[in-house]
Amino acid sequence: QVQLVESGGGLVQPGGSLRLSCAASGSIVSINGMAWYRQAPGKERELVAGIIIGARTNYGDSVKGRFTISRDNAKNTVYLQMNSLKPEDTAVYYCNARIIALGRPYEATYWGQGTQVTVSS
């Protein structure tokens, strides 16, 4: 059984910062990639940022230069540092990971439960 647990969401004023964390736990053999997605009310879920083996990263256009994704392989944890937050960043943020679990020969995709980020004055 693999679980992703997110933390760090909350209410912040425009221009402020938040740091999200997502820890993967369970019978993990390897984690091939981790990412953050977000979904605002009435909108489709979109990629915010991703990081793969070798620390290669990619970002959604709307967050480039403001958000930074990083990963601690020893802790099976991914972080999202969000700076210069805007009201349009308000959404539920979901952690995503591509993991090979013990007893499974293939990679599977797992999702966290989501954490709310609200940017408002």
Coordinates of N, CA and C in Angstrom, one line a residue:
Q1 N 0.8 -1.2 0.0 CA 0.0 0.0 0.0 C 0.9 1.2 0.0
V2 N 0.6 2.2 -0.9 CA 1.3 3.4 -1.0 C 0.4 4.6 -0.7
Q3 N 0.9 5.5 0.1 CA 0.1 6.7 0.4 C 0.9 8.0 0.1
L4 N 0.2 9.0 -0.3 CA 0.8 10.4 -0.4 C 0.1 11.3 0.5
V5 N 0.8 12.0 1.4 CA 0.2 12.9 2.4 C 0.7 14.3 2.2
E6 N -0.2 15.2 1.9 CA 0.2 16.6 1.6 C 0.0 17.4 2.9
S7 N 0.8 18.5 3.0 CA 0.6 19.4 4.1 C 1.1 20.8 3.6
G8 N 0.7 21.8 4.3 CA 1.3 23.2 4.1 C 0.3 24.2 3.4
G9 N -0.9 23.7 3.1 CA -1.8 24.7 2.5 C -2.3 25.6 3.5
G10 N -3.1 26.6 3.0 CA -3.7 27.6 3.9 C -4.1 28.9 3.2
L11 N -4.3 29.9 4.0 CA -4.7 31.2 3.5 C -3.5 32.1 3.6
V12 N -3.3 32.8 2.5 CA -2.2 33.8 2.4 C -2.6 35.0 1.6
Q13 N -2.0 36.1 1.9 CA -2.3 37.3 1.2 C -1.6 37.4 -0.1
P14 N -2.2 38.1 -1.1 CA -1.4 38.3 -2.4 C 0.0 38.8 -2.2
G15 N 0.9 38.2 -2.9 CA 2.3 38.5 -2.7 C 3.0 37.7 -1.7
G16 N 2.3 36.9 -0.9 CA 2.9 36.1 0.1 C 3.4 34.8 -0.4
S17 N 3.9 33.9 0.5 CA 4.5 32.7 0.2 C 3.9 31.5 1.0
L18 N 4.0 30.3 0.4 CA 3.6 29.1 1.1 C 4.5 28.0 0.6
R19 N 4.7 27.0 1.5 CA 5.5 25.8 1.1 C 4.7 24.6 1.3
L20 N 4.4 23.8 0.2 CA 3.7 22.6 0.3 C 4.7 21.4 0.4
S21 N 4.3 20.4 1.2 CA 5.1 19.2 1.3 C 4.2 18.0 0.9
C22 N 4.8 17.0 0.4 CA 4.1 15.7 0.1 C 5.1 14.6 0.4
A23 N 4.7 13.7 1.3 CA 5.5 12.6 1.7 C 4.9 11.3 1.2
A24 N 5.6 10.5 0.5 CA 5.2 9.2 0.1 C 5.6 8.1 1.1
S25 N 4.7 7.2 1.4 CA 5.1 6.2 2.3 C 4.5 4.8 1.9
G26 N 5.0 3.8 2.5 CA 4.4 2.4 2.1 C 5.5 1.6 1.5
S27 N 5.1 0.6 0.8 CA 6.0 -0.4 0.2 C 6.5 0.1 -1.1
I28 N 7.4 1.0 -1.0 CA 8.0 1.7 -2.2 C 9.3 1.1 -2.6
V29 N 9.4 0.7 -3.9 CA 10.6 0.2 -4.5 C 11.4 1.4 -5.1
S30 N 10.7 2.2 -5.9 CA 11.3 3.4 -6.4 C 10.3 4.4 -6.8
I31 N 10.6 5.7 -6.8 CA 9.8 6.8 -7.3 C 10.4 7.4 -8.5
N32 N 9.7 7.3 -9.6 CA 10.2 7.7 -10.9 C 10.0 9.2 -11.1
G33 N 9.0 9.7 -10.6 CA 8.7 11.2 -10.8 C 7.6 11.6 -9.8
M34 N 7.7 12.9 -9.4 CA 6.7 13.5 -8.5 C 6.3 14.8 -9.1
A35 N 5.1 15.2 -8.8 CA 4.6 16.4 -9.4 C 3.5 17.0 -8.5
W36 N 3.2 18.3 -8.8 CA 2.1 19.0 -8.2 C 1.1 19.4 -9.3
Y37 N -0.2 19.1 -9.0 CA -1.3 19.6 -9.9 C -2.2 20.5 -9.0
R38 N -3.0 21.3 -9.7 CA -4.0 22.0 -9.0 C -5.3 22.1 -9.7
Q39 N -6.4 22.3 -9.0 CA -7.7 22.4 -9.6 C -8.5 23.5 -8.9
A40 N -8.8 24.5 -9.7 CA -9.7 25.6 -9.2 C -11.1 25.3 -9.4
P41 N -12.1 25.8 -8.7 CA -13.5 25.6 -8.9 C -13.9 25.9 -10.4
G42 N -14.5 24.9 -11.0 CA -15.0 25.1 -12.3 C -14.0 24.9 -13.4
K43 N -12.7 24.5 -13.0 CA -11.7 24.4 -14.0 C -11.1 23.0 -14.0
E44 N -10.4 22.6 -15.0 CA -9.8 21.3 -15.1 C -8.5 21.3 -14.2
R45 N -8.1 20.1 -13.8 CA -6.9 19.9 -13.1 C -5.7 20.2 -14.0
E46 N -4.7 21.0 -13.6 CA -3.6 21.4 -14.4 C -2.3 21.1 -13.7
L47 N -1.3 20.8 -14.5 CA 0.1 20.6 -14.0 C 0.7 21.9 -13.5
V48 N 1.2 21.9 -12.3 CA 1.9 23.1 -11.7 C 3.4 22.9 -11.9
A49 N 3.9 21.8 -11.5 CA 5.3 21.5 -11.6 C 5.6 20.1 -11.4
G50 N 6.7 19.6 -12.0 CA 7.1 18.2 -11.9 C 8.6 18.0 -11.8
I51 N 9.0 16.9 -11.2 CA 10.4 16.7 -11.0 C 10.6 15.2 -11.2
I52 N 11.7 14.8 -12.0 CA 11.9 13.4 -12.2 C 13.3 13.0 -11.8
I53 N 13.6 11.7 -11.9 CA 15.0 11.3 -11.6 C 16.0 12.1 -12.3
G54 N 17.0 12.5 -11.5 CA 18.0 13.4 -12.0 C 17.7 14.9 -11.8
A55 N 16.6 15.1 -11.1 CA 16.2 16.5 -10.7 C 15.8 17.4 -11.8
R56 N 15.5 16.8 -13.0 CA 15.0 17.6 -14.1 C 13.6 18.1 -13.7
T57 N 13.3 19.4 -14.0 CA 12.0 19.9 -13.6 C 11.3 20.6 -14.7
N58 N 10.0 20.7 -14.6 CA 9.2 21.4 -15.6 C 8.1 22.1 -14.8
Y59 N 7.6 23.2 -15.4 CA 6.6 24.1 -14.7 C 5.5 24.5 -15.7
G60 N 4.3 24.7 -15.1 CA 3.3 25.3 -15.9 C 3.6 26.8 -16.2
D61 N 3.2 27.3 -17.3 CA 3.6 28.7 -17.7 C 3.2 29.7 -16.7
S62 N 2.0 29.5 -16.0 CA 1.5 30.5 -15.1 C 2.3 30.6 -13.8
V63 N 3.2 29.7 -13.5 CA 3.9 29.7 -12.3 C 5.4 29.8 -12.5
K64 N 5.9 29.8 -13.7 CA 7.3 29.9 -13.9 C 7.9 31.2 -13.3
G65 N 9.0 31.0 -12.6 CA 9.7 32.2 -12.0 C 9.1 32.5 -10.6
R66 N 8.0 31.9 -10.2 CA 7.4 32.1 -8.9 C 7.4 30.9 -8.0
F67 N 7.3 29.7 -8.6 CA 7.2 28.5 -7.9 C 8.5 27.6 -8.1
T68 N 8.9 26.9 -7.1 CA 10.0 26.0 -7.2 C 9.7 24.6 -6.6
I69 N 9.9 23.6 -7.4 CA 9.7 22.2 -7.0 C 11.1 21.6 -6.6
S70 N 11.1 20.9 -5.5 CA 12.3 20.2 -5.1 C 11.9 18.9 -4.5
R71 N 12.9 18.0 -4.3 CA 12.7 16.7 -3.9 C 13.8 16.2 -2.9
D72 N 13.4 15.5 -1.9 CA 14.3 14.9 -1.0 C 14.1 13.4 -1.1
N73 N 15.0 12.8 -1.9 CA 14.9 11.4 -2.2 C 15.0 10.5 -1.0
A74 N 15.8 10.9 0.0 CA 16.0 10.1 1.2 C 14.7 10.0 2.0
K75 N 13.9 11.1 1.9 CA 12.6 11.1 2.7 C 11.4 10.8 1.8
N76 N 11.6 10.5 0.5 CA 10.5 10.3 -0.4 C 9.5 11.5 -0.4
T77 N 10.0 12.7 -0.3 CA 9.2 13.9 -0.2 C 9.5 14.9 -1.3
V78 N 8.4 15.5 -1.7 CA 8.5 16.6 -2.7 C 7.9 17.8 -2.1
Y79 N 8.5 18.9 -2.5 CA 8.1 20.2 -1.9 C 7.8 21.2 -3.1
L80 N 6.9 22.1 -2.8 CA 6.6 23.2 -3.7 C 6.6 24.5 -3.0
Q81 N 7.7 25.3 -3.3 CA 7.8 26.6 -2.7 C 7.1 27.6 -3.6
M82 N 6.1 28.3 -3.1 CA 5.3 29.2 -3.9 C 5.5 30.6 -3.4
N83 N 6.0 31.4 -4.2 CA 6.3 32.8 -3.9 C 5.4 33.7 -4.8
S84 N 5.3 35.0 -4.4 CA 4.6 36.0 -5.1 C 3.2 35.4 -5.5
L85 N 2.5 34.9 -4.6 CA 1.2 34.3 -4.8 C 0.2 35.3 -5.3
K86 N -0.7 34.8 -6.2 CA -1.7 35.7 -6.7 C -3.1 35.0 -6.4
P87 N -4.1 35.8 -6.4 CA -5.5 35.2 -6.2 C -5.8 34.1 -7.2
E88 N -5.3 34.2 -8.4 CA -5.6 33.1 -9.4 C -4.8 31.8 -9.1
D89 N -4.0 31.8 -8.1 CA -3.3 30.6 -7.6 C -4.2 29.8 -6.7
T90 N -5.3 30.4 -6.3 CA -6.2 29.7 -5.4 C -6.8 28.4 -6.0
A91 N -6.6 27.3 -5.3 CA -7.0 26.0 -5.8 C -6.7 25.0 -4.8
V92 N -7.2 23.8 -5.1 CA -6.8 22.6 -4.3 C -5.6 22.0 -5.0
Y93 N -4.5 21.9 -4.3 CA -3.2 21.4 -4.8 C -3.1 19.9 -4.5
Y94 N -2.8 19.1 -5.5 CA -2.7 17.7 -5.4 C -1.2 17.2 -5.7
C95 N -0.8 16.3 -4.9 CA 0.5 15.7 -5.1 C 0.3 14.4 -6.0
N96 N 1.2 14.2 -6.9 CA 1.2 13.1 -7.8 C 2.5 12.4 -7.8
A97 N 2.5 11.1 -7.8 CA 3.8 10.4 -7.9 C 3.7 9.1 -8.7
R98 N 4.7 8.8 -9.5 CA 4.8 7.6 -10.3 C 5.7 6.6 -9.6
I99 N 5.2 5.6 -9.1 CA 5.9 4.7 -8.1 C 5.8 3.3 -8.5
I100 N 7.0 2.6 -8.3 CA 7.0 1.1 -8.4 C 6.9 0.6 -7.0
A101 N 5.8 -0.1 -6.7 CA 5.6 -0.6 -5.3 C 6.1 -2.0 -5.2
L102 N 6.4 -2.5 -4.0 CA 6.8 -3.8 -3.8 C 5.8 -4.8 -4.3
G103 N 6.2 -5.8 -5.0 CA 5.3 -6.8 -5.5 C 4.7 -6.5 -6.9
R104 N 5.0 -5.3 -7.4 CA 4.4 -4.9 -8.7 C 5.6 -4.6 -9.6
P105 N 5.5 -5.2 -10.8 CA 6.6 -5.1 -11.8 C 6.5 -3.8 -12.6
Y106 N 5.4 -3.0 -12.4 CA 5.2 -1.9 -13.3 C 4.9 -0.7 -12.4
E107 N 5.1 0.5 -13.0 CA 4.9 1.8 -12.4 C 3.4 2.1 -12.3
A108 N 3.0 2.7 -11.2 CA 1.6 3.1 -11.1 C 1.6 4.6 -10.6
T109 N 0.5 5.2 -10.9 CA 0.3 6.6 -10.5 C -0.5 6.8 -9.3
Y110 N 0.0 7.5 -8.3 CA -0.7 7.7 -7.0 C -1.0 9.2 -6.8
W111 N -2.1 9.5 -6.1 CA -2.5 10.9 -5.8 C -2.7 11.1 -4.3
G112 N -2.4 12.3 -3.9 CA -2.7 12.7 -2.5 C -4.1 13.1 -2.4
Q113 N -4.5 13.5 -1.2 CA -5.9 13.9 -1.0 C -6.2 15.3 -1.3
G114 N -5.1 16.1 -1.5 CA -5.3 17.5 -1.8 C -5.2 18.4 -0.6
T115 N -4.7 19.6 -0.9 CA -4.6 20.6 0.2 C -5.0 22.0 -0.4
Q116 N -5.8 22.7 0.3 CA -6.4 23.9 -0.2 C -5.4 25.1 0.0
V117 N -5.2 25.8 -1.1 CA -4.4 27.1 -1.0 C -5.4 28.2 -1.4
T118 N -5.5 29.2 -0.6 CA -6.4 30.3 -0.9 C -5.5 31.6 -0.7
V119 N -5.5 32.4 -1.8 CA -4.8 33.6 -1.9 C -5.8 34.8 -1.9
S120 N -5.9 35.5 -0.8 CA -6.9 36.5 -0.7 C -6.5 37.5 0.3
S121 N -6.9 38.8 0.1 CA -6.7 39.8 1.1 C -7.9 40.0 2.1

